[in-house]
């Protein structure tokens, strides 16, 4: 099969690799219909994380081609969506809704899903089948559910977005934009998007943003306070992962408010005294996407949401290198790779 | 009247000062029945915070002696308990249960309640009257409700202690011990107390601790994991305020668990990546004690809880200097001052 391999920073190739096989009786093999490039794939690409002939990708949708002897809930021929953590969905942590911390979890990035085929461990717990074979135009949205939508959704839930709430969203990348969509679906009354880019502002409004704030840092916080009677937002989504974004999120929330953070933290240190005085609830981390997949797939299937709009560049798998370049140079927000 | 004044670090005196008077029509004047010394009073005492002829104290119980023209809910002669933040209890933030962040809040420490009389701003919102004149043996427990019990209670609520939950408590001072009592009252199934002191371990067990862990830091976390099938506690109370205690609390909680922190942060910086990977809920800050006062007063009145047991030294107000010395030298955990 063909698979994306990063030989070294900046050196992405599509190569012939051996087809995956069933290793554990709980495995399934899927033939991918689409995959994509994640913002986190850019760290090794930029040399921020070490990389040496590494398989890439952790987002996937496709058709089940083979199942292990113990697989019960998905069948050969099913169209399935899974998350970036394979999880058994039965352990105590999974049952509490934290499948990203399943006691038997397997990180899909170590397997690599920017490929024609992929082995999915713990298939019963990990994969969710769609109601039938999806129309082609639904594929990008189902693909988004695999990570960015599920992550934005978790951030909105962690921020306790809901009816009567004012939600502020820090970060206008794919996850932040889908955090807006999630907040809107969860019934938020008002959604304030921090964004400086006209195209992302437009998509933010389409997804449900009612206000746009172009200022950042203290000036951005001051704007949110002004929009909320001096109190701050009830709910804040942090979808960047920098010190400035985290502190902007914490200070944009009112005392007793909720901050949901899903930006992967890089060199962030939260001053204890500022957090103490802020009085907010802070919750985040790798999203338990699996928890939300059945609901998200149904919303997409029923065409009530179209999260696939965050993909602004679609390329064949063979052109993966071009996709990495586009995301690195910021000419694309999120790249879909088709097969 | 007589009032405690800290002239300089280590220099505590009881002096004659002018009696307080009604300034705002929403004020009340109370005659104190008891007051106490807080762990936070030791910072200026030790020179960690600047101090220059400062009135001291923010915890108080006593009898209403005079009320302003607009005071409606308390009467002259009522025995009352209040919190360290005066609050209107009507603003949007108060109504959401965060009275420590009331938009009109006044910090009682700036008024000083280690005194015979004290002016209480926003009396209607701040003071809660007991059902009648308390028996003298109830006074220490009512005094505890004013701060340490209310703070421990908030920590337990923030940690979502409750039925079926395993709660770990970092810190065996007055607040940590009363966090144990709160967790027990809230129905926690198992309460793990971190403590190395025999007398505090004994009180911890009396308040509801089921397990004692003497190890700290990583070793302490490992013990909690071992006691919880490798998963960590559902709920963790942090009642110290140091870096080690905060990280011990975060790492003692399972993914998706809740950490309630009330230790006033000193030089704490929470690494973003560790918080991200932990997947816990983190909530804390100055406790909205006012929210819990009616419930706590009733529990004390009905003799269902005896939080006053945390006072291990009782002195007359005139001996305040001796009380500060005892807490500074750790010969006392918590000092009650009587009038």
XYZ file of C-alpha atoms in Angstrom:
678
model
C 0.000 0.000 0.000
C 0.941 3.684 -0.290
C 1.724 5.527 2.947
C 3.076 8.923 3.986
C 6.479 8.766 5.687
C 8.335 11.758 7.097
C 12.013 11.028 6.534
C 13.207 14.164 8.283
C 11.887 17.669 9.039
C 10.440 19.096 5.829
C 10.929 15.790 3.950
C 7.545 14.115 3.407
C 7.282 11.213 0.945
C 4.579 8.788 -0.156
C 6.034 5.286 -0.322
C 5.163 1.656 -0.905
C 4.829 -0.115 2.434
C 3.596 -3.559 3.418
C -0.144 -3.886 3.894
C -1.159 -4.018 7.553
C -2.486 -7.305 8.918
C -4.616 -8.317 11.897
C -2.309 -8.679 14.921
C -4.761 -8.853 17.812
C -8.195 -10.546 17.504
C -9.715 -7.169 18.441
C -8.133 -5.431 15.408
C -9.821 -4.337 12.196
C -8.220 -3.316 8.910
C -9.845 -0.380 7.129
C -9.393 0.950 3.596
C -9.296 4.715 3.953
C -11.687 6.951 2.034
C -9.950 10.082 3.299
C -7.384 11.223 5.810
C -5.952 14.619 6.640
C -3.038 16.623 7.946
C -3.220 17.856 11.535
C -1.683 21.032 12.915
C 0.292 18.760 15.244
C 1.889 17.049 12.214
C 3.697 20.334 11.593
C 5.819 20.051 14.758
C 8.090 17.310 13.402
C 7.813 18.901 9.940
C 9.262 22.104 11.383
C 11.865 20.273 13.438
C 10.255 21.251 16.756
C 9.862 17.545 17.527
C 12.381 14.882 16.457
C 11.415 12.771 13.437
C 13.194 9.962 11.576
C 11.362 7.952 8.877
C 8.108 8.181 10.795
C 4.677 7.135 9.518
C 2.234 10.017 9.798
C -1.447 10.725 10.430
C -4.036 9.886 13.075
C -7.335 10.940 11.477
C -9.304 8.508 9.334
C -12.584 7.441 7.775
C -12.995 4.412 5.575
C -14.483 1.013 4.900
C -13.808 -2.050 7.032
C -11.872 -4.585 4.962
C -11.103 -7.274 7.539
C -11.901 -7.899 11.209
C -10.243 -9.968 13.929
C -11.968 -12.979 15.486
C -13.213 -11.042 18.521
C -14.650 -8.001 16.709
C -18.427 -7.812 17.176
C -19.792 -4.295 16.580
C -18.384 -3.491 13.127
C -18.647 -5.646 10.010
C -16.656 -5.949 6.804
C -18.093 -3.345 4.436
C -19.132 -0.854 7.140
C -18.139 2.766 6.656
C -16.510 3.817 9.905
C -15.132 6.841 11.734
C -12.644 6.617 14.607
C -10.629 8.861 16.844
C -6.904 9.482 17.230
C -6.839 7.326 20.370
C -7.956 3.728 19.960
C -9.897 2.846 23.133
C -11.744 -0.199 24.448
C -14.765 1.935 25.477
C -15.430 -0.461 28.371
C -12.840 0.386 31.068
C -13.757 2.586 34.023
C -12.126 5.655 32.459
C -13.907 5.139 29.115
C -17.234 4.637 30.878
C -16.680 7.973 32.626
C -16.371 9.550 29.157
C -12.591 9.922 28.982
C -11.726 7.521 26.145
C -8.560 9.488 25.338
C -7.229 8.058 28.633
C -8.533 4.488 28.169
C -6.431 2.122 30.253
C -5.716 0.177 27.033
C -5.414 3.129 24.665
C -3.253 3.080 21.538
C -2.171 6.321 19.875
C -3.147 6.082 16.194
C -0.254 8.343 15.240
C 2.111 5.469 16.006
C 0.313 3.400 13.356
C -0.102 6.172 10.806
C -3.334 6.795 8.924
C -2.056 8.891 6.029
C -2.163 5.646 4.071
C -4.381 3.470 1.903
C -4.973 0.914 4.651
C -4.708 1.058 8.427
C -4.884 -1.365 11.304
C -7.305 -0.137 13.975
C -6.725 -1.685 17.427
C -9.690 -2.232 19.762
C -12.042 -1.936 16.791
C -15.247 -2.506 18.784
C -14.441 0.325 21.160
C -12.840 2.655 18.649
C -14.883 2.581 15.454
C -18.371 3.945 14.930
C -20.210 2.895 11.763
C -22.255 5.406 9.796
C -25.932 4.516 9.116
C -24.973 3.505 5.568
C -22.490 4.299 2.806
C -22.171 8.106 2.870
C -22.687 10.376 -0.123
C -19.254 11.607 -1.251
C -19.984 15.181 -0.177
C -20.373 13.986 3.442
C -16.848 12.555 3.577
C -15.059 15.810 4.545
C -17.475 16.379 7.423
C -17.163 12.782 8.668
C -13.396 13.224 8.388
C -13.624 16.356 10.552
C -15.519 14.368 13.194
C -12.458 12.130 13.609
C -10.480 14.896 15.298
C -11.045 18.625 14.816
C -14.832 18.584 15.266
C -14.636 16.152 18.186
C -11.922 18.283 19.763
C -13.825 21.542 19.294
C -16.928 19.823 20.663
C -15.077 18.644 23.776
C -13.734 22.169 24.303
C -17.270 23.565 24.159
C -18.541 20.902 26.571
C -15.572 21.513 28.924
C -16.378 25.241 28.774
C -20.002 24.341 29.611
C -21.346 26.186 26.588
C -25.134 26.070 26.598
C -28.392 28.024 26.640
C -28.110 31.509 28.122
C -24.329 31.427 27.974
C -21.898 33.835 26.355
C -19.004 31.847 24.882
C -15.665 33.349 23.819
C -13.397 31.366 21.493
C -9.622 31.923 21.435
C -8.143 30.563 18.205
C -9.592 30.669 14.685
C -7.963 27.534 13.300
C -9.998 24.455 12.428
C -10.523 23.462 16.080
C -11.498 26.963 17.220
C -13.921 27.353 14.307
C -15.524 24.010 15.124
C -15.638 25.013 18.795
C -17.889 27.838 17.584
C -20.058 25.363 15.680
C -20.233 23.158 18.797
C -21.166 26.074 21.069
C -23.911 27.035 18.640
C -25.241 23.452 18.538
C -25.134 23.296 22.339
C -27.427 26.323 22.439
C -25.104 29.187 23.396
C -26.810 32.564 23.342
C -23.838 34.597 22.203
C -20.516 33.525 20.685
C -17.540 35.879 20.571
C -14.811 34.799 18.130
C -11.282 36.163 18.401
C -10.085 36.445 14.780
C -8.095 38.766 12.554
C -8.547 36.961 9.230
C -11.462 37.940 6.993
C -11.983 34.431 5.603
C -11.961 32.822 9.052
C -14.221 35.543 10.431
C -16.693 34.704 7.653
C -16.618 30.989 8.503
C -16.863 31.821 12.231
C -20.063 33.774 11.537
C -21.392 30.967 9.364
C -20.772 28.522 12.227
C -22.592 30.750 14.720
C -20.323 33.555 15.957
C -22.350 36.640 16.891
C -19.391 38.936 17.631
C -15.848 39.181 16.270
C -12.983 40.604 18.346
C -9.765 41.380 16.481
C -7.749 42.429 19.553
C -5.590 39.914 21.404
C -4.089 39.625 24.899
C -5.170 42.262 27.441
C -6.868 44.348 24.757
C -8.870 41.305 23.665
C -9.850 40.576 27.268
C -10.954 44.188 27.712
C -13.201 43.888 24.647
C -14.850 40.726 25.981
C -15.397 42.407 29.360
C -16.971 45.362 27.593
C -19.318 43.048 25.698
C -20.363 41.288 28.948
C -21.204 44.096 31.395
C -17.672 44.009 32.762
C -18.059 40.437 33.994
C -16.406 38.288 31.315
C -17.778 35.352 29.325
C -19.470 32.410 31.033
C -17.533 29.982 28.844
C -14.226 30.273 27.027
C -12.669 27.879 24.528
C -8.864 27.896 24.210
C -7.757 26.303 20.925
C -4.225 27.570 20.393
C -1.879 26.249 23.072
C 0.356 29.263 23.688
C 0.912 31.194 26.911
C -0.808 34.281 25.512
C -3.843 32.304 24.366
C -4.187 30.446 27.680
C -3.994 33.618 29.764
C -6.332 35.424 27.340
C -8.806 32.584 27.831
C -8.520 32.547 31.637
C -8.891 36.318 31.917
C -11.795 36.435 29.444
C -13.914 34.207 31.716
C -15.940 35.549 34.622
C -15.416 34.280 38.194
C -17.072 30.881 38.371
C -16.951 30.614 34.566
C -15.522 27.681 32.607
C -12.472 27.506 30.357
C -12.180 24.482 28.051
C -8.667 24.192 26.618
C -7.656 21.912 23.772
C -4.713 23.765 22.265
C -1.765 21.425 22.807
C 0.312 23.309 25.355
C 3.722 24.517 24.250
C 5.845 26.216 26.886
C 2.739 27.212 28.827
C 3.026 27.849 32.572
C -0.102 29.063 34.335
C 0.735 31.373 37.262
C -0.982 29.913 40.329
C -1.873 33.292 41.821
C -3.575 34.472 38.611
C -5.567 31.252 38.366
C -6.455 31.521 42.077
C -7.727 35.077 41.712
C -9.582 34.343 38.451
C -11.857 31.776 40.102
C -12.562 29.958 36.853
C -13.020 26.261 36.139
C -10.261 24.939 33.896
C -10.582 21.663 32.028
C -8.970 20.298 28.902
C -6.481 17.994 27.301
C -6.697 15.444 24.493
C -10.378 15.253 23.565
C -12.334 12.046 24.235
C -13.640 12.275 20.673
C -15.038 8.732 20.792
C -17.634 9.858 23.322
C -19.167 12.299 20.868
C -18.848 10.325 17.593
C -22.338 8.751 17.511
C -23.970 12.164 18.057
C -21.653 13.989 15.654
C -22.048 11.389 12.905
C -25.829 11.657 13.186
C -25.749 15.471 12.971
C -23.584 15.201 9.850
C -25.682 12.391 8.353
C -28.828 14.470 8.852
C -27.000 17.430 7.237
C -27.596 19.618 10.294
C -23.920 20.604 10.486
C -21.189 20.825 7.867
C -17.865 20.822 9.720
C -16.076 19.728 6.534
C -16.059 23.395 5.522
C -12.866 23.826 7.540
C -10.967 21.953 4.825
C -9.784 24.634 2.447
C -7.470 22.443 0.375
C -8.146 18.934 -0.949
C -5.370 16.873 -2.491
C -4.838 13.220 -3.384
C -2.755 11.227 -0.871
C 0.058 11.142 -3.426
C 0.380 14.941 -3.076
C 0.773 14.842 0.713
C 4.079 16.745 0.532
C 2.278 19.649 -1.143
C -0.350 19.565 1.601
C 2.270 19.762 4.348
C 3.930 22.669 2.544
C 0.610 24.535 2.240
C -0.170 24.160 5.945
C 3.385 25.055 6.930
C 3.251 28.199 4.787
C -0.281 28.915 6.049
C -1.741 29.029 2.545
C -4.167 26.357 3.837
C -5.860 26.050 7.257
C -6.628 22.348 7.015
C -5.785 19.875 4.239
C -7.959 16.891 3.281
C -6.194 13.982 1.571
C -8.386 11.796 -0.631
C -7.857 8.204 -1.790
C -12.307 49.471 71.710
C -9.379 47.030 71.781
C -7.976 45.907 68.429
C -5.006 43.900 67.140
C -2.518 45.974 65.146
C 0.595 44.595 63.474
C 3.178 47.351 63.728
C 5.812 45.460 61.771
C 6.718 41.845 61.028
C 6.699 39.922 64.307
C 5.339 42.922 66.235
C 1.688 42.317 67.149
C 0.016 44.587 69.731
C -3.479 45.001 71.139
C -4.337 48.697 71.286
C -7.106 51.140 72.074
C -8.728 52.319 68.852
C -11.813 54.370 68.094
C -15.062 52.435 67.981
C -16.311 51.865 64.426
C -19.425 53.703 63.292
C -22.022 53.220 60.584
C -20.660 54.763 57.371
C -23.020 53.405 54.724
C -26.736 52.776 55.402
C -26.081 49.129 54.491
C -23.499 48.718 57.305
C -23.902 46.951 60.626
C -21.719 47.139 63.727
C -21.134 43.861 65.549
C -19.666 43.134 68.977
C -17.431 40.129 68.494
C -17.854 36.970 70.552
C -14.776 35.400 69.021
C -12.266 35.908 66.237
C -9.218 33.969 65.153
C -5.823 34.006 63.518
C -5.580 32.795 59.920
C -2.613 31.080 58.301
C -2.559 34.003 55.871
C -1.999 36.418 58.808
C 1.437 34.831 59.135
C 2.697 36.195 55.810
C 3.053 39.791 57.029
C 4.069 38.428 60.466
C 6.983 36.640 58.782
C 7.802 39.588 56.536
C 6.777 37.769 53.365
C 4.226 40.518 52.749
C 4.813 44.180 53.684
C 3.086 45.416 56.842
C 3.035 48.767 58.621
C 0.657 49.415 61.541
C -2.024 47.276 59.936
C -5.270 46.158 61.565
C -5.592 42.377 61.389
C -8.202 39.638 61.077
C -11.049 38.752 58.717
C -12.936 36.014 60.594
C -15.726 36.892 62.982
C -18.845 35.900 64.888
C -20.738 38.152 67.219
C -23.858 40.076 68.138
C -25.316 42.903 66.066
C -25.048 46.145 68.029
C -26.235 48.692 65.483
C -27.592 48.648 61.917
C -27.711 51.213 59.129
C -31.002 52.600 57.844
C -31.162 50.225 54.869
C -30.393 46.971 56.691
C -33.369 44.594 56.555
C -32.359 40.983 57.183
C -30.437 41.230 60.470
C -31.611 42.914 63.666
C -29.873 44.402 66.679
C -29.277 41.502 69.085
C -28.925 38.815 66.393
C -25.968 36.474 66.683
C -24.337 36.472 63.240
C -21.639 34.793 61.194
C -20.046 36.352 58.108
C -17.311 35.631 55.609
C -13.977 37.298 54.843
C -15.480 38.984 51.800
C -18.438 41.269 52.425
C -20.829 40.775 49.488
C -24.213 42.115 48.426
C -25.487 38.609 47.606
C -27.687 40.080 44.871
C -25.370 40.832 41.919
C -25.099 38.419 38.979
C -21.847 36.929 40.280
C -23.278 36.399 43.798
C -26.418 34.825 42.357
C -24.182 32.394 40.460
C -22.691 31.395 43.826
C -19.404 33.288 43.652
C -19.845 35.818 46.479
C -16.068 36.107 46.917
C -16.146 37.947 43.567
C -19.225 40.094 44.269
C -19.129 43.178 42.083
C -19.381 45.266 45.296
C -17.179 43.110 47.519
C -15.183 44.499 50.451
C -12.260 42.538 51.903
C -12.834 42.277 55.656
C -9.082 42.148 56.258
C -8.929 45.844 55.382
C -11.352 46.544 58.262
C -9.806 44.103 60.736
C -11.882 41.775 62.902
C -9.350 40.901 65.599
C -11.141 43.518 67.664
C -13.988 44.051 70.102
C -16.215 45.700 67.505
C -16.276 45.664 63.718
C -18.103 47.428 60.939
C -19.601 44.948 58.469
C -20.377 46.449 55.047
C -23.302 45.105 52.988
C -24.736 43.568 56.163
C -27.838 42.114 54.492
C -25.779 40.234 51.961
C -22.884 39.341 54.223
C -24.277 38.293 57.607
C -26.251 35.170 58.404
C -28.038 35.034 61.776
C -28.048 31.845 63.834
C -31.469 30.441 64.884
C -30.946 31.903 68.378
C -28.238 32.786 70.870
C -25.744 29.890 70.656
C -24.554 27.808 73.610
C -20.953 28.852 74.365
C -19.572 25.497 73.216
C -20.920 26.143 69.700
C -18.919 29.377 69.287
C -15.662 27.755 68.045
C -17.543 25.804 65.384
C -19.506 28.860 64.241
C -16.192 30.722 64.147
C -14.755 27.986 61.900
C -17.697 28.418 59.520
C -16.577 32.008 58.899
C -13.520 30.888 56.928
C -11.748 27.542 57.337
C -14.870 25.353 57.235
C -16.413 27.350 54.390
C -13.125 27.173 52.503
C -12.720 23.423 53.028
C -16.354 22.969 52.001
C -15.833 24.914 48.788
C -12.732 22.827 48.025
C -14.764 19.636 48.456
C -17.566 21.001 46.249
C -15.035 22.160 43.613
C -13.489 18.665 43.723
C -17.005 17.248 43.240
C -16.735 15.060 46.326
C -19.855 12.947 46.669
C -21.344 9.453 46.865
C -19.224 6.745 45.269
C -16.202 9.017 45.062
C -12.682 8.545 46.378
C -11.380 11.899 47.629
C -7.702 12.655 48.326
C -6.823 15.663 50.500
C -3.450 17.410 50.185
C -2.743 19.478 53.303
C -3.525 18.631 56.938
C -3.912 22.171 58.267
C -7.280 23.498 59.428
C -8.624 23.889 55.873
C -7.468 20.448 54.710
C -8.922 18.798 57.818
C -12.240 20.560 57.277
C -12.091 19.559 53.596
C -12.146 15.990 54.918
C -15.153 16.793 57.089
C -16.876 18.380 54.078
C -16.147 15.414 51.812
C -17.568 13.096 54.447
C -20.714 15.232 54.786
C -21.080 15.318 51.005
C -21.178 11.516 51.013
C -17.720 10.525 49.754
C -17.104 6.796 49.864
C -13.409 6.920 50.658
C -11.231 9.769 51.893
C -7.442 9.602 51.659
C -5.642 12.144 53.873
C -2.016 13.083 53.230
C -0.559 13.668 56.705
C 2.615 12.999 58.661
C 1.496 14.309 62.062
C -0.085 11.865 64.530
C -2.425 14.445 66.085
C -3.656 15.657 62.709
C -4.022 12.096 61.446
C -6.233 11.408 64.464
C -8.435 14.436 63.738
C -8.492 13.518 60.034
C -9.852 10.085 60.938
C -12.369 11.639 63.324
C -13.571 13.909 60.494
C -13.972 10.954 58.106
C -10.604 9.995 56.568
C -10.521 6.280 55.740
C -6.866 6.107 54.663
C -3.743 8.031 55.678
C -0.798 8.498 53.300
C 2.436 9.801 54.826
C 4.381 10.034 51.558
C 4.487 13.280 49.581
C 5.204 14.298 45.983
C 5.613 11.463 43.463
C 5.724 8.858 46.231
C 2.435 10.184 47.590
C 0.876 10.104 44.126
C 2.064 6.511 43.678
C 0.372 5.521 46.958
C -2.931 7.087 45.873
C -2.720 5.302 42.519
C -2.083 2.018 44.326
C -5.157 2.606 46.506
C -7.326 3.313 43.432
C -6.590 0.457 40.990
C -3.927 2.565 39.306
C -6.445 5.199 38.225
C -6.117 7.993 40.789
C -8.746 9.640 42.987
C -12.006 10.981 41.542
C -11.647 14.149 43.618
C -8.635 15.896 45.119
C -8.567 18.827 47.532
C -5.451 21.045 47.489
C -5.189 23.076 50.701
C -1.538 24.132 50.856
C -0.668 26.496 48.015
C 2.844 25.349 47.093
C 4.107 24.007 43.783
C 4.659 20.535 45.233
C 1.163 20.407 46.718
C -0.505 21.614 43.510
C 1.297 19.087 41.327
C 0.702 16.328 43.891
C -2.996 17.174 43.732
C -3.157 17.261 39.919
C -1.274 13.977 39.553
C -3.314 12.256 42.286
C -6.538 12.764 40.305
C -7.641 10.381 37.565
C -8.296 11.620 34.002
C -11.635 13.401 34.061
C -11.354 13.811 37.844
C -11.728 17.077 39.753
C -9.162 19.075 41.717
C -10.483 21.761 44.092
C -7.697 24.099 45.182
C -7.938 26.618 47.998
C -4.334 26.861 49.143
C -3.390 30.472 48.405
C -0.851 30.081 45.610
C 2.721 31.119 46.371
C 5.181 30.919 43.498
C 3.071 28.245 41.820
C 3.320 27.795 38.043
C 1.345 24.926 36.541
C 3.101 23.463 33.486
C 0.579 23.538 30.637
C 1.711 20.234 29.146
C 1.322 18.381 32.451
C -2.139 19.838 32.988
C -3.044 18.989 29.378
C -1.968 15.375 29.742
C -3.590 14.977 33.191
C -7.073 15.677 31.829
C -8.398 16.837 35.192
C -10.864 19.587 36.045
C -9.205 22.338 38.062
C -11.215 24.867 40.058
C -10.422 26.998 43.060
C -9.613 30.381 44.493
C -11.023 32.405 47.391
C -14.004 30.429 48.660
C -17.520 31.858 48.295
C -18.109 31.007 51.958
C -21.306 33.059 52.080
C -22.979 30.572 49.756
C -22.563 27.766 52.276
C -23.150 29.638 55.566
C -26.867 28.881 56.034
C -26.262 25.149 55.531
C -23.094 25.077 57.645
C -24.677 27.032 60.511
C -27.588 24.597 60.581
C -25.285 21.559 60.662
C -23.393 23.119 63.586
C -26.583 24.222 65.337
C -27.943 20.676 65.075
C -24.601 19.368 66.415
C -24.090 17.191 63.343
C -20.567 18.524 62.774
C -17.993 20.009 65.123
C -15.487 21.906 62.966
C -14.388 23.915 66.022
C -12.137 20.982 66.901
C -9.498 22.445 64.584
C -8.804 25.140 67.185
C -6.055 23.715 69.348
C -5.283 26.892 71.271
C -7.742 29.366 72.767
C -6.562 32.711 74.138
C -8.177 36.018 75.078
C -7.904 38.776 72.462
C -5.456 40.564 74.754
C -3.017 37.661 74.247
C -3.106 37.874 70.438
C 0.689 38.251 70.251
C 1.098 34.896 71.986
C -1.328 33.347 69.501
C 0.634 34.650 66.512
C 3.837 33.306 68.056
C 2.290 29.861 68.613
C 1.087 29.615 65.002
C 4.379 30.936 63.656
C 6.311 28.360 65.706
C 3.763 25.673 64.741
C 2.965 24.831 68.356
C -0.665 25.550 67.386
C -2.528 24.726 64.155
C -5.281 27.288 64.599
C -5.792 29.857 67.350
C -9.188 31.031 68.618
C -9.309 34.472 70.248
C -12.139 35.028 72.733
C -13.702 38.265 73.935
